[in-house]
Amino acid sequence: MKVVDVRAKTDDELTEQLAVFGREIFNLRFQRANGQLENTARVRQVRRDIARIKTVLGERHRKAS
């Protein structure tokens, strides 16, 4: 997910996407612990997507205040 895509979404959509990524990273951690994780790069992608979303939400919150 690119920053342009994140900025184009509303706060509600970003919050929903953050919850989806949260569940995904949870499942990826379990797969890695059990040795079932095939795409190890996905963990890094999801972590960075979460960080992008949180950054944009924080910027919007600070701008609104």
CSV table of C-alpha atoms in Angstrom, one decimal:
chain,number,residue,atom,x,y,z
A,1,MET,CA,0.0,0.0,0.0
A,2,LYS,CA,1.4,3.3,-1.1
A,3,VAL,CA,1.2,6.5,1.0
A,4,VAL,CA,-0.9,8.1,-1.8
A,5,ASP,CA,-3.4,5.3,-1.4
A,6,VAL,CA,-3.5,5.8,2.4
A,7,ARG,CA,-4.0,9.5,2.1
A,8,ALA,CA,-6.9,9.0,-0.3
A,9,LYS,CA,-8.9,7.1,2.3
A,10,THR,CA,-11.1,8.5,5.0
A,11,ASP,CA,-10.3,8.1,8.7
A,12,ASP,CA,-13.0,5.4,9.1
A,13,GLU,CA,-11.6,3.4,6.2
A,14,LEU,CA,-8.1,3.7,7.6
A,15,THR,CA,-9.2,2.5,11.0
A,16,GLU,CA,-11.0,-0.5,9.5
A,17,GLN,CA,-7.8,-1.3,7.4
A,18,LEU,CA,-5.7,-1.0,10.5
A,19,ALA,CA,-7.9,-3.6,12.2
A,20,VAL,CA,-7.5,-5.9,9.2
A,21,PHE,CA,-3.8,-5.5,9.2
A,22,GLY,CA,-3.7,-6.1,13.0
A,23,ARG,CA,-5.4,-9.5,12.6
A,24,GLU,CA,-3.2,-10.4,9.7
A,25,ILE,CA,0.1,-9.6,11.6
A,26,PHE,CA,-1.3,-11.7,14.5
A,27,ASN,CA,-1.8,-14.6,12.2
A,28,LEU,CA,1.5,-14.2,10.5
A,29,ARG,CA,3.3,-14.3,13.9
A,30,PHE,CA,1.6,-17.5,14.7
A,31,GLN,CA,2.6,-19.0,11.4
A,32,ARG,CA,6.2,-17.9,11.8
A,33,ALA,CA,6.3,-19.5,15.3
A,34,ASN,CA,4.9,-22.8,14.0
A,35,GLY,CA,7.2,-22.8,11.0
A,36,GLN,CA,4.3,-22.6,8.5
A,37,LEU,CA,5.1,-19.1,7.2
A,38,GLU,CA,6.0,-19.3,3.5
A,39,ASN,CA,6.2,-15.6,2.5
A,40,THR,CA,8.4,-14.1,5.2
A,41,ALA,CA,8.5,-10.7,3.5
A,42,ARG,CA,4.8,-10.3,4.1
A,43,VAL,CA,5.5,-9.7,7.8
A,44,ARG,CA,7.6,-6.7,7.0
A,45,GLN,CA,5.1,-5.4,4.4
A,46,VAL,CA,2.2,-5.5,6.9
A,47,ARG,CA,4.3,-3.8,9.6
A,48,ARG,CA,5.1,-1.0,7.3
A,49,ASP,CA,1.6,-0.6,6.1
A,50,ILE,CA,0.4,-0.4,9.7
A,51,ALA,CA,3.1,2.3,10.4
A,52,ARG,CA,1.9,4.3,7.3
A,53,ILE,CA,-1.7,4.2,8.4
A,54,LYS,CA,-0.8,5.3,11.9
A,55,THR,CA,1.4,8.1,10.6
A,56,VAL,CA,-1.3,9.5,8.4
A,57,LEU,CA,-4.0,9.2,11.1
A,58,GLY,CA,-1.6,11.0,13.6
A,59,GLU,CA,-1.0,13.8,11.1
A,60,ARG,CA,-4.7,14.3,10.5
A,61,HIS,CA,-5.4,14.3,14.3
A,62,ARG,CA,-2.7,16.9,14.9
A,63,LYS,CA,-3.9,19.0,12.0
A,64,ALA,CA,-7.5,18.9,13.4
A,65,SER,CA,-6.4,20.0,16.9
